[in-house]
């Protein structure tokens, strides 16, 4: 069943064309993600689909099935700041909730009670209040009398999600649904959105979402839509193939352009019709070559300021706000090159902890010792104040003219901006003209160009597009100093950190040597811990060693079979990858092989996880 379609839809702001005469069809069961660079029109397209923003173009048509219940989650939900959570949550046209409100009103006035009772029966609305409370509870909005104006950004996003889920839509349009949510909430939302009956069209940078939830990814590139069936892995494979084909076309076009250029230069001033046709063809070819670009890998060797032997040390550090304990007798010594991730539910004190790291906030007790050579770089959730009338290049140059590289080289401010997708012409744009994601990117560069040797990033991935995330990850993988990251982006954390502080509330901080996904997998298999003793020596909690046991006969056979199966799957995977590299495949063959390759990789992951479990027992 077709839920909606766009035909010949365009949108532009001034001279900037966001999309041009695009066509799109969304059918029941589709779970589509839209990806594009910041400022290219992702949110605008979502708003056109949701009916919030009108399309442009004489032949533009937006069709939506009247039978479909549609809900739109804006990137920054807007509510009456004076209203309570309960009032906002109940402010809806949902028929069951309206029936409940009429019934409650009838109970108070004694009027139309029979009609209200009949309506409650007809709509089966007697459990709607309990269901609503359950949704609010799951999204950790238990104080329904709290005024919206006092809520954090994450809490307001959860309230918007609660309203959306309560309305039981058929078709969800979501703009960055994971922004401001903690990892626990993201994983719950991932499970909810994976339901087969739901149809989705969303913008998200969460790559685990793209991998586990989506069955189609659409890329908005230079005003055109490119459709990739499958999840994020499939998208990467097909995108790489498309880029390779484009680059091959570019090489051929450049050679042809050179020949045409030589011909044009040889022509006399007076040209006939045939000559003019060739000149016109040359200009068209030039435009084509100019529109195709290589996406170069970000590779620079940053030479950050030297770190001494003593970096940052904590001895019995405790801190609390009123009754809320953030740290309780915390001990830790940071080492050179350490890459630490910080995770935990909202409200457990992660940002406050970072402020103690930087020395912005003093702890209640204990000692914080900082080395003389430490230079902090701190990217905050709230951002920095950027002067609206300043050009991008001037904002960066006001901080530093260049970033020092190894071997005595330097990277200029303009070159660094280019690496982070601010081309030379855009560097002259005023801050007031930037999108939300572009402002975040500029804020990030303001931190990086200061050349810190101890870098702290608090939710750096919010509002950044996937290409920017890849560039940032490449930069951070080469960063030689200490790195501390607070992020709800599990993919980002898994890629960059090898050590975790897991905040559990009440000052409890688990020190885990591994990635977030490894910790999550282990925590699912661990039995619940006994309550901590009141005579604890430290707030750092380490996992208890499990009792050793040997493999049974059946488990040994399973281990042998797993090794054979993994080897067979790896060979088939290599065969498919070789076909992609060596053959010119049809679109049908590409689709079939991509699906098979995705299934093989998933199966290998599952079997390797089981192999690791058995191998650890064997050792």
Coordinates of C-alpha atoms in Angstrom, one line a residue:
X1 CA 0.0 0.0 0.0
X2 CA 1.4 3.4 -1.0
X3 CA 1.4 5.8 1.9
X4 CA 2.7 8.9 0.2
X5 CA 4.4 10.1 -2.9
X6 CA 6.3 13.2 -4.1
X7 CA 6.4 14.2 -7.7
X8 CA 8.6 17.0 -9.3
X9 CA 9.1 18.6 -5.9
X10 CA 11.7 21.4 -5.5
X11 CA 12.8 23.7 -2.8
X12 CA 15.3 26.5 -2.7
X13 CA 16.4 29.4 -0.4
X14 CA 17.5 32.4 -2.5
X15 CA 20.0 31.1 -5.0
X16 CA 20.7 27.9 -3.1
X17 CA 18.8 24.9 -4.5
X18 CA 18.2 22.3 -1.8
X19 CA 16.5 19.7 -4.1
X20 CA 15.3 20.0 -7.7
X21 CA 12.2 18.1 -9.2
X22 CA 12.7 15.1 -7.0
X23 CA 10.3 12.1 -7.0
X24 CA 9.8 9.8 -4.0
X25 CA 7.4 7.0 -3.0
X26 CA 6.9 5.7 0.5
X27 CA 5.0 2.4 1.0
X28 CA 3.7 0.5 4.0
X29 CA 6.5 -1.2 5.9
X30 CA 9.2 1.0 4.5
X31 CA 11.8 2.1 7.0
X32 CA 13.7 4.8 5.2
X33 CA 16.6 7.0 6.4
X34 CA 17.6 10.2 4.7
X35 CA 21.2 11.1 4.8
X36 CA 23.0 14.2 3.4
X37 CA 25.6 16.8 4.4
X38 CA 24.6 19.5 6.9
X39 CA 22.9 22.4 5.2
X40 CA 21.8 20.4 2.1
X41 CA 18.1 20.3 3.0
X42 CA 17.4 17.2 5.0
X43 CA 15.1 18.8 7.6
X44 CA 13.4 20.8 4.9
X45 CA 12.5 17.7 2.9
X46 CA 11.1 16.1 6.1
X47 CA 9.0 19.1 6.7
X48 CA 7.7 19.0 3.1
X49 CA 6.8 15.3 3.5
X50 CA 5.1 16.1 6.9
X51 CA 3.0 18.9 5.3
X52 CA 4.6 21.6 7.5
X53 CA 6.4 23.3 4.6
X54 CA 4.8 23.7 1.1
X55 CA 6.7 22.4 -1.9
X56 CA 7.9 24.5 -4.9
X57 CA 7.5 23.9 -8.6
X58 CA 4.6 24.3 -11.0
X59 CA 4.2 20.6 -11.3
X60 CA 5.0 19.7 -7.7
X61 CA 2.6 17.2 -6.1
X62 CA 2.6 15.7 -2.6
X63 CA 0.1 12.9 -2.2
X64 CA -0.7 11.4 1.3
X65 CA -3.2 8.5 1.8
X66 CA -6.1 9.7 3.8
X67 CA -6.3 6.4 5.7
X68 CA -2.8 6.9 7.2
X69 CA -2.2 8.3 10.7
X70 CA 0.9 10.4 10.4
X71 CA 3.1 11.8 13.2
X72 CA 6.0 14.2 12.8
X73 CA 8.9 14.5 15.4
X74 CA 10.7 17.8 14.9
X75 CA 14.4 18.1 15.7
X76 CA 13.6 20.7 18.4
X77 CA 10.1 20.1 19.7
X78 CA 8.3 23.3 20.9
X79 CA 5.9 23.2 23.9
X80 CA 4.2 25.7 26.1
X81 CA 6.9 26.3 28.8
X82 CA 4.2 27.0 31.4
X83 CA 2.3 23.7 30.8
X84 CA 2.9 20.5 32.8
X85 CA 4.1 17.2 31.3
X86 CA 0.6 15.8 31.9
X87 CA -1.1 18.8 30.1
X88 CA 1.2 18.5 27.1
X89 CA 0.9 14.8 26.9
X90 CA -2.9 14.9 27.0
X91 CA -3.2 17.7 24.5
X92 CA -4.0 15.5 21.5
X93 CA -6.7 14.6 19.1
X94 CA -6.3 10.9 19.8
X95 CA -10.0 9.6 20.0
X96 CA -9.5 7.4 23.0
X97 CA -7.8 10.2 25.0
X98 CA -10.5 12.7 23.9
X99 CA -13.1 10.2 25.1
X100 CA -11.3 9.9 28.5
X101 CA -11.2 13.7 28.9
X102 CA -14.9 13.9 28.1
X103 CA -15.7 11.1 30.6
X104 CA -13.7 12.9 33.3
X105 CA -15.5 16.1 32.6
X106 CA -18.8 14.3 32.7
X107 CA -18.0 12.8 36.1
X108 CA -17.3 16.3 37.5
X109 CA -20.4 18.0 36.1
X110 CA -22.8 15.0 36.1
X111 CA -23.9 16.0 32.6
X112 CA -23.8 13.7 29.5
X113 CA -22.4 10.9 31.6
X114 CA -24.3 8.1 29.7
X115 CA -23.0 9.4 26.4
X116 CA -19.5 9.6 27.8
X117 CA -19.7 6.0 29.1
X118 CA -21.0 4.7 25.8
X119 CA -18.2 6.5 23.9
X120 CA -15.6 4.9 26.3
X121 CA -17.1 1.5 25.6
X122 CA -17.3 2.0 21.8
X123 CA -13.6 3.1 21.6
X124 CA -12.4 0.6 24.2
X125 CA -10.7 3.5 26.0
X126 CA -10.8 2.2 29.6
X127 CA -7.1 1.3 29.6
X128 CA -5.9 4.3 27.7
X129 CA -4.8 6.2 30.9
X130 CA -2.8 3.2 32.2
X131 CA -1.2 2.8 28.7
X132 CA -0.2 6.5 28.7
X133 CA 1.3 6.2 32.2
X134 CA 3.3 3.2 31.1
X135 CA 4.7 5.1 28.1
X136 CA 5.7 8.0 30.3
X137 CA 7.3 5.6 32.8
X138 CA 9.3 3.9 30.0
X139 CA 10.6 7.3 28.8
X140 CA 11.4 8.2 32.4
X141 CA 8.9 11.1 32.7
X142 CA 7.4 10.1 36.0
X143 CA 6.8 13.5 37.5
X144 CA 3.9 14.5 35.3
X145 CA 3.3 17.7 37.3
X146 CA 6.7 19.1 36.3
X147 CA 6.5 22.3 34.3
X148 CA 7.9 21.9 30.7
X149 CA 10.0 25.0 31.0
X150 CA 12.1 23.3 33.6
X151 CA 12.8 20.2 31.5
X152 CA 16.2 19.6 29.8
X153 CA 16.5 19.2 26.0
X154 CA 16.6 15.4 26.4
X155 CA 13.4 15.4 28.6
X156 CA 11.5 17.5 26.1
X157 CA 12.6 15.2 23.3
X158 CA 11.3 12.2 25.3
X159 CA 8.0 14.0 26.0
X160 CA 7.6 14.6 22.2
X161 CA 8.3 10.9 21.6
X162 CA 5.8 9.9 24.3
X163 CA 3.1 11.9 22.6
X164 CA 4.0 10.5 19.3
X165 CA 3.9 6.8 20.5
X166 CA 0.7 7.4 22.4
X167 CA -1.0 8.4 19.2
X168 CA -0.3 5.0 17.6
X169 CA 0.7 6.4 14.1
X170 CA 1.0 4.3 11.0
X171 CA 3.6 6.5 9.5
X172 CA 6.4 8.3 11.5
X173 CA 8.5 11.1 10.2
X174 CA 11.4 11.7 12.6
X175 CA 14.1 14.4 12.6
X176 CA 17.2 13.2 14.6
X177 CA 15.1 11.1 17.1
X178 CA 18.2 10.1 19.1
X179 CA 19.5 13.6 19.9
X180 CA 19.6 14.3 23.6
X181 CA 18.6 10.7 24.5
X182 CA 20.8 8.5 26.6
X183 CA 21.9 5.1 25.3
X184 CA 19.3 3.2 27.3
X185 CA 16.5 5.2 25.7
X186 CA 18.0 4.9 22.3
X187 CA 18.1 1.1 22.6
X188 CA 14.5 1.1 23.7
X189 CA 13.5 3.3 20.8
X190 CA 15.4 1.1 18.4
X191 CA 13.4 -1.9 19.5
X192 CA 10.1 0.1 19.2
X193 CA 10.8 1.4 15.7
X194 CA 11.8 -2.1 14.5
X195 CA 8.2 -3.2 14.7
X196 CA 7.2 -4.5 11.2
X197 CA 3.8 -2.6 11.2
X198 CA 5.5 0.8 11.5
X199 CA 6.5 2.9 8.5
X200 CA 9.4 5.3 9.0
X201 CA 11.0 8.2 7.2
X202 CA 13.7 9.7 9.3
X203 CA 16.9 11.7 9.4
X204 CA 19.5 10.2 11.8
X205 CA 23.3 10.0 12.2
X206 CA 23.0 7.0 14.5
X207 CA 24.7 4.3 12.4
X208 CA 23.5 1.4 14.6
X209 CA 20.0 2.7 13.9
X210 CA 20.7 2.7 10.2
X211 CA 22.1 -0.8 10.4
X212 CA 19.4 -2.4 12.6
X213 CA 16.2 -0.5 11.8
X214 CA 16.3 0.7 8.2
X215 CA 15.6 -1.3 5.0
X216 CA 16.3 1.6 2.7
X217 CA 18.6 4.6 2.7
X218 CA 18.2 7.6 0.5
X219 CA 21.0 10.1 0.0
X220 CA 20.3 13.7 -0.9
X221 CA 23.3 14.8 -2.9
X222 CA 23.6 18.0 -4.9
X223 CA 19.8 18.3 -5.0
X224 CA 19.2 14.8 -6.3
X225 CA 18.0 11.6 -4.5
X226 CA 19.9 8.3 -4.7
X227 CA 18.1 5.3 -3.4
X228 CA 19.9 2.3 -1.8
X229 CA 17.9 -0.7 -0.8
X230 CA 19.1 -2.4 2.5
X231 CA 20.7 -1.2 5.7
X232 CA 23.8 0.9 6.4
X233 CA 26.2 -1.9 5.4
X234 CA 24.5 -2.3 2.1
X235 CA 24.5 1.5 1.6
X236 CA 28.3 1.7 2.2
X237 CA 28.9 -1.1 -0.4
X238 CA 26.6 0.4 -3.0
X239 CA 27.8 3.9 -2.4
X240 CA 31.4 2.8 -2.8
X241 CA 30.4 1.2 -6.1
X242 CA 28.6 4.3 -7.3
X243 CA 31.6 6.5 -6.3
X244 CA 34.0 4.2 -8.2
X245 CA 31.8 4.4 -11.3
X246 CA 31.6 8.2 -11.0
X247 CA 35.4 8.5 -10.6
X248 CA 35.9 6.3 -13.6
X249 CA 33.5 8.5 -15.6
X250 CA 35.4 11.6 -14.2
X251 CA 38.8 10.3 -15.5
X252 CA 37.3 9.7 -19.0
X253 CA 35.5 13.0 -19.0
X254 CA 38.7 14.9 -18.0
X255 CA 40.6 13.3 -20.9
X256 CA 37.8 14.3 -23.3
X257 CA 37.6 17.7 -21.8
X258 CA 41.4 18.2 -22.4
X259 CA 40.9 17.3 -26.1
X260 CA 38.0 19.6 -26.4
X261 CA 39.9 22.4 -24.7
X262 CA 42.8 22.0 -27.2
X263 CA 40.3 22.1 -30.1
X264 CA 38.5 25.2 -28.7
X265 CA 41.9 27.1 -28.4
X266 CA 42.8 26.3 -32.0
X267 CA 39.5 27.8 -33.4
X268 CA 39.4 31.2 -35.2
X269 CA 37.3 34.0 -33.7
X270 CA 34.5 33.5 -36.4
X271 CA 33.0 30.1 -35.8
X272 CA 30.3 28.3 -37.8
X273 CA 27.4 26.4 -36.5
X274 CA 29.4 23.2 -36.2
X275 CA 32.1 24.9 -34.3
X276 CA 29.6 26.6 -32.0
X277 CA 28.0 23.2 -31.3
X278 CA 31.4 21.8 -30.2
X279 CA 32.0 24.8 -28.0
X280 CA 28.6 24.4 -26.3
X281 CA 29.4 20.7 -25.9
X282 CA 32.7 21.7 -24.2
X283 CA 31.0 23.9 -21.7
X284 CA 28.4 21.1 -20.9
X285 CA 31.3 18.7 -20.4
X286 CA 33.1 21.2 -18.2
X287 CA 30.0 21.5 -16.0
X288 CA 29.7 17.7 -15.7
X289 CA 33.3 17.3 -14.7
X290 CA 33.0 20.1 -12.1
X291 CA 29.9 18.5 -10.5
X292 CA 31.7 15.2 -9.8
X293 CA 34.1 15.3 -6.8
X294 CA 36.3 12.8 -5.0
X295 CA 35.6 12.4 -1.3
X296 CA 39.1 12.4 -0.1
X297 CA 40.1 10.6 3.1
X298 CA 41.1 12.8 6.0
X299 CA 44.7 12.0 6.8
X300 CA 46.8 14.5 8.8
X301 CA 49.3 13.9 11.5
X302 CA 48.5 16.4 14.2
X303 CA 51.4 17.4 16.5
X304 CA 49.7 18.4 19.7
X305 CA 51.5 20.0 22.6
X306 CA 53.7 17.6 24.6
X307 CA 52.3 15.8 27.6
X308 CA 54.5 15.2 30.6
X309 CA 54.6 12.2 32.8
X310 CA 52.0 13.5 35.2
X311 CA 48.7 14.2 33.4
X312 CA 45.6 14.1 35.6
X313 CA 45.1 12.2 38.8
X314 CA 42.2 11.8 41.3
X315 CA 42.5 10.7 44.9
X316 CA 39.4 9.9 46.9
X317 CA 37.5 12.6 45.0
X318 CA 33.8 13.1 46.0
X319 CA 31.2 15.5 44.8
X320 CA 27.5 16.0 45.1
X321 CA 24.7 18.5 44.4
X322 CA 22.3 18.4 47.3
X323 CA 21.2 14.8 47.7
X324 CA 22.6 13.9 44.2
X325 CA 25.9 12.1 44.5
X326 CA 28.1 12.5 41.3
X327 CA 31.4 11.0 42.5
X328 CA 32.1 9.0 45.7
X329 CA 35.8 8.4 46.6
X330 CA 36.9 8.3 43.0
X331 CA 40.4 7.2 42.2
X332 CA 42.0 7.4 38.8
X333 CA 45.3 8.3 37.0
X334 CA 45.1 9.2 33.3
X335 CA 47.9 7.8 31.1
X336 CA 49.4 9.1 27.9
X337 CA 47.2 8.4 24.8
X338 CA 44.3 7.2 26.9
X339 CA 40.9 7.1 25.1
X340 CA 38.0 7.0 27.6
X341 CA 34.3 6.9 26.8
X342 CA 31.7 8.0 29.4
X343 CA 28.2 6.5 29.3
X344 CA 25.2 6.2 31.5
X345 CA 21.6 7.4 31.8
X346 CA 20.7 11.1 31.7
X347 CA 21.0 12.7 35.1
X348 CA 23.7 10.6 36.5
X349 CA 26.3 13.4 36.5
X350 CA 28.4 12.8 33.3
X351 CA 28.7 16.5 32.4
X352 CA 29.4 17.5 36.0
X353 CA 32.1 14.8 36.1
X354 CA 33.7 16.4 33.1
X355 CA 33.6 19.8 34.7
X356 CA 35.6 18.4 37.6
X357 CA 38.1 16.9 35.1
X358 CA 38.8 20.3 33.5
X359 CA 38.9 22.0 36.9
X360 CA 35.9 24.2 36.1
X361 CA 34.2 22.8 39.2
X362 CA 35.9 22.0 42.5
X363 CA 35.1 18.7 44.2
X364 CA 33.7 18.5 47.8
X365 CA 36.6 16.4 49.0
X366 CA 39.7 14.6 47.8
X367 CA 42.6 15.7 45.6
X368 CA 42.7 16.5 41.9
X369 CA 46.3 16.8 40.6
X370 CA 46.9 18.2 37.1
X371 CA 50.2 18.1 35.3
X372 CA 51.9 21.3 34.2
X373 CA 51.8 20.4 30.5
X374 CA 48.1 19.6 30.2
X375 CA 46.2 21.9 27.8
X376 CA 42.4 21.1 27.7
X377 CA 40.2 21.4 24.7
X378 CA 36.5 21.1 25.8
X379 CA 33.6 20.8 23.4
X380 CA 30.4 21.4 25.3
X381 CA 26.8 20.4 24.5
X382 CA 25.7 24.0 24.8
X383 CA 28.1 25.2 22.3
X384 CA 29.8 28.6 22.3
X385 CA 28.6 32.1 21.4
X386 CA 29.4 32.8 17.8
X387 CA 29.2 36.3 16.5
X388 CA 26.5 36.4 13.8
X389 CA 28.2 39.1 11.7
X390 CA 31.6 37.3 11.5
X391 CA 32.7 35.3 8.5
X392 CA 33.6 31.6 9.1
X393 CA 37.3 32.0 8.2
X394 CA 37.6 35.0 10.6
X395 CA 36.0 33.1 13.5
X396 CA 38.7 30.4 13.1
X397 CA 41.6 32.8 12.5
X398 CA 40.7 34.8 15.6
X399 CA 41.8 31.7 17.5
X400 CA 44.7 30.5 15.5
X401 CA 46.1 30.9 12.0
X402 CA 47.2 27.2 11.7
X403 CA 47.4 23.8 13.4
X404 CA 51.0 22.4 13.8
X405 CA 51.6 19.0 12.2
X406 CA 54.5 16.6 12.6
X407 CA 57.8 17.1 10.9
X408 CA 57.5 20.9 11.3
X409 CA 54.6 21.2 8.9
X410 CA 51.5 23.4 9.4
X411 CA 47.9 23.2 8.4
X412 CA 46.3 26.6 7.8
X413 CA 42.9 27.6 9.2
X414 CA 41.5 27.7 5.7
X415 CA 42.8 24.1 4.9
X416 CA 41.4 22.8 8.2
X417 CA 38.0 24.3 7.3
X418 CA 38.2 22.6 3.9
X419 CA 38.9 19.2 5.6
X420 CA 35.8 19.7 7.6
X421 CA 33.6 20.4 4.6
X422 CA 33.8 24.2 4.5
X423 CA 35.1 24.8 1.0
X424 CA 36.9 28.1 0.3
X425 CA 33.9 29.9 -1.1
X426 CA 31.8 29.0 1.9
X427 CA 34.4 30.2 4.3
X428 CA 33.4 33.7 3.4
X429 CA 29.8 33.1 4.5
X430 CA 28.5 34.8 7.7
X431 CA 27.8 32.8 10.8
X432 CA 24.2 33.9 10.6
X433 CA 23.7 32.0 7.4
X434 CA 24.8 28.6 8.8
X435 CA 22.5 25.7 9.6
X436 CA 22.4 24.1 13.0
X437 CA 24.7 21.3 12.0
X438 CA 27.2 23.7 10.3
X439 CA 27.3 25.8 13.5
X440 CA 28.1 22.6 15.5
X441 CA 30.9 21.8 13.0
X442 CA 32.3 25.3 13.4
X443 CA 32.2 25.1 17.2
X444 CA 34.1 21.8 17.0
X445 CA 36.8 23.4 14.8
X446 CA 37.1 26.3 17.3
X447 CA 38.1 23.7 19.9
X448 CA 40.4 21.6 17.6
X449 CA 42.4 24.6 16.2
X450 CA 43.5 25.5 19.8
X451 CA 45.7 22.3 19.5
X452 CA 44.9 20.8 22.9
X453 CA 46.6 17.7 24.2
X454 CA 43.7 16.6 26.5
X455 CA 40.5 16.7 24.4
X456 CA 37.1 16.4 26.0
X457 CA 34.0 16.0 23.8
X458 CA 30.5 16.2 25.4
X459 CA 28.0 14.8 22.9
X460 CA 29.9 15.9 19.8
X461 CA 27.8 13.9 17.3
X462 CA 24.5 15.8 17.8
X463 CA 23.4 17.4 14.5
X464 CA 26.5 16.3 12.6
X465 CA 26.0 14.5 9.2
X466 CA 27.6 11.1 8.5
X467 CA 30.3 12.6 6.3
X468 CA 31.4 15.0 9.0
X469 CA 31.3 12.2 11.6
X470 CA 33.7 10.1 9.4
X471 CA 36.0 13.1 9.1
X472 CA 35.9 13.7 12.8
X473 CA 36.6 10.1 13.6
X474 CA 39.5 10.0 11.2
X475 CA 40.9 13.1 13.0
X476 CA 40.4 11.7 16.4
X477 CA 41.9 8.3 15.5
X478 CA 45.2 10.1 14.8
X479 CA 44.9 12.4 17.8
X480 CA 48.0 11.7 19.9
X481 CA 46.8 13.2 23.3
X482 CA 44.3 12.0 25.9
X483 CA 40.7 11.7 24.7
X484 CA 37.5 11.7 26.8
X485 CA 34.2 11.3 25.0
X486 CA 30.6 11.6 26.4
X487 CA 28.3 10.3 23.7
X488 CA 25.0 8.5 23.2
X489 CA 26.4 7.4 19.7
X490 CA 27.3 3.8 20.3
X491 CA 29.0 3.4 16.9
X492 CA 31.2 6.6 17.5
X493 CA 32.2 5.3 20.9
X494 CA 33.0 1.8 19.7
X495 CA 35.2 3.2 17.0
X496 CA 37.2 5.6 19.1
X497 CA 37.5 4.4 22.7
X498 CA 38.9 1.3 24.3
X499 CA 38.1 2.1 27.9
X500 CA 34.7 3.0 29.6
X501 CA 33.5 4.8 32.7
X502 CA 29.9 3.6 33.1
X503 CA 27.8 5.9 35.3
X504 CA 25.2 4.0 37.3
X505 CA 24.0 6.9 39.6
X506 CA 24.6 7.6 43.3
X507 CA 28.3 8.2 42.6
X508 CA 28.8 4.6 41.3
X509 CA 31.2 4.6 38.3
X510 CA 32.2 1.3 36.7
X511 CA 35.7 1.2 35.2
X512 CA 35.5 -1.2 32.2
X513 CA 38.4 -2.0 30.0
X514 CA 36.8 -2.4 26.6
X515 CA 34.3 -0.8 24.2
X516 CA 30.7 0.1 25.0
X517 CA 29.3 -2.8 22.9
X518 CA 31.6 -5.3 24.7
X519 CA 30.4 -3.9 28.1
X520 CA 26.8 -4.2 27.0
X521 CA 27.2 -7.8 25.8
X522 CA 28.9 -8.7 29.0
X523 CA 26.4 -7.0 31.3
X524 CA 23.6 -9.0 29.7
X525 CA 25.3 -12.3 30.7
X526 CA 26.4 -11.2 34.2
X527 CA 24.2 -12.1 37.2
X528 CA 22.9 -9.1 39.2
X529 CA 25.4 -7.9 41.8
X530 CA 24.8 -7.8 45.5
X531 CA 24.3 -4.4 47.0
X532 CA 27.6 -2.6 47.6
X533 CA 29.0 -2.8 51.1
X534 CA 28.9 0.4 53.1
X535 CA 32.6 0.0 53.8
X536 CA 33.6 0.5 50.1
X537 CA 37.1 1.8 49.5
X538 CA 36.5 3.3 46.1
X539 CA 33.7 4.3 43.8
X540 CA 35.4 2.4 40.9
X541 CA 33.6 -0.9 40.6
X542 CA 35.3 -3.8 38.8
X543 CA 33.5 -6.9 37.5
X544 CA 33.8 -9.9 39.7
X545 CA 35.7 -12.9 38.1
X546 CA 33.4 -15.7 37.1
X547 CA 34.0 -19.2 38.5
X548 CA 36.1 -21.2 36.0
X549 CA 34.6 -24.2 34.3
X550 CA 35.6 -26.5 31.5
X551 CA 33.9 -27.1 28.2
X552 CA 31.6 -30.1 27.9
X553 CA 32.0 -32.6 25.1
X554 CA 29.1 -31.1 23.1
X555 CA 30.6 -27.6 23.6
X556 CA 34.0 -28.8 22.3
X557 CA 32.3 -30.2 19.2
X558 CA 30.4 -26.9 18.8
X559 CA 33.6 -25.0 18.9
X560 CA 35.2 -27.1 16.2
X561 CA 32.1 -26.8 14.0
X562 CA 32.0 -23.0 14.5
X563 CA 35.6 -22.7 13.3
X564 CA 34.7 -24.7 10.1
X565 CA 31.6 -22.7 9.5
X566 CA 33.3 -19.3 10.0
X567 CA 36.1 -20.3 7.6
X568 CA 33.5 -21.4 4.9
X569 CA 31.5 -18.1 5.4
X570 CA 34.7 -16.0 5.1
X571 CA 35.6 -17.7 1.8
X572 CA 32.1 -17.0 0.4
X573 CA 32.4 -13.4 1.6
X574 CA 35.8 -13.0 -0.2
X575 CA 34.3 -14.5 -3.4
X576 CA 31.4 -12.0 -3.4
X577 CA 33.8 -9.0 -2.6
X578 CA 36.1 -10.2 -5.5
X579 CA 33.1 -10.2 -7.9
X580 CA 32.2 -6.6 -6.8
X581 CA 35.8 -5.5 -7.6
X582 CA 36.4 -7.5 -10.8
X583 CA 33.1 -7.6 -12.7
X584 CA 30.6 -5.2 -14.2
X585 CA 27.4 -6.4 -12.5
X586 CA 23.8 -5.6 -13.4
X587 CA 21.7 -3.8 -10.8
X588 CA 19.8 -7.0 -10.0
X589 CA 23.1 -8.9 -9.4
X590 CA 24.4 -6.1 -7.2
X591 CA 21.1 -6.2 -5.1
X592 CA 21.2 -10.0 -4.8
X593 CA 24.9 -10.2 -3.9
X594 CA 24.6 -7.2 -1.4
X595 CA 21.7 -8.9 0.4
X596 CA 23.7 -12.2 0.6
X597 CA 26.8 -10.3 1.7
X598 CA 24.9 -8.6 4.5
X599 CA 23.4 -11.9 5.7
X600 CA 26.9 -13.6 5.7
X601 CA 28.4 -10.8 7.7
X602 CA 25.6 -10.9 10.3
X603 CA 26.0 -14.7 10.5
X604 CA 29.8 -14.4 10.9
X605 CA 29.3 -11.9 13.7
X606 CA 26.9 -14.2 15.6
X607 CA 29.1 -17.2 15.2
X608 CA 32.3 -15.3 16.2
X609 CA 30.5 -14.1 19.4
X610 CA 29.6 -17.7 20.3
X611 CA 33.2 -18.8 19.4
X612 CA 34.6 -16.2 21.7
X613 CA 32.4 -17.3 24.6
X614 CA 33.4 -20.9 24.2
X615 CA 37.1 -20.0 23.6
X616 CA 37.2 -18.1 26.9
X617 CA 35.8 -21.1 28.8
X618 CA 38.3 -23.4 27.1
X619 CA 41.2 -21.2 28.2

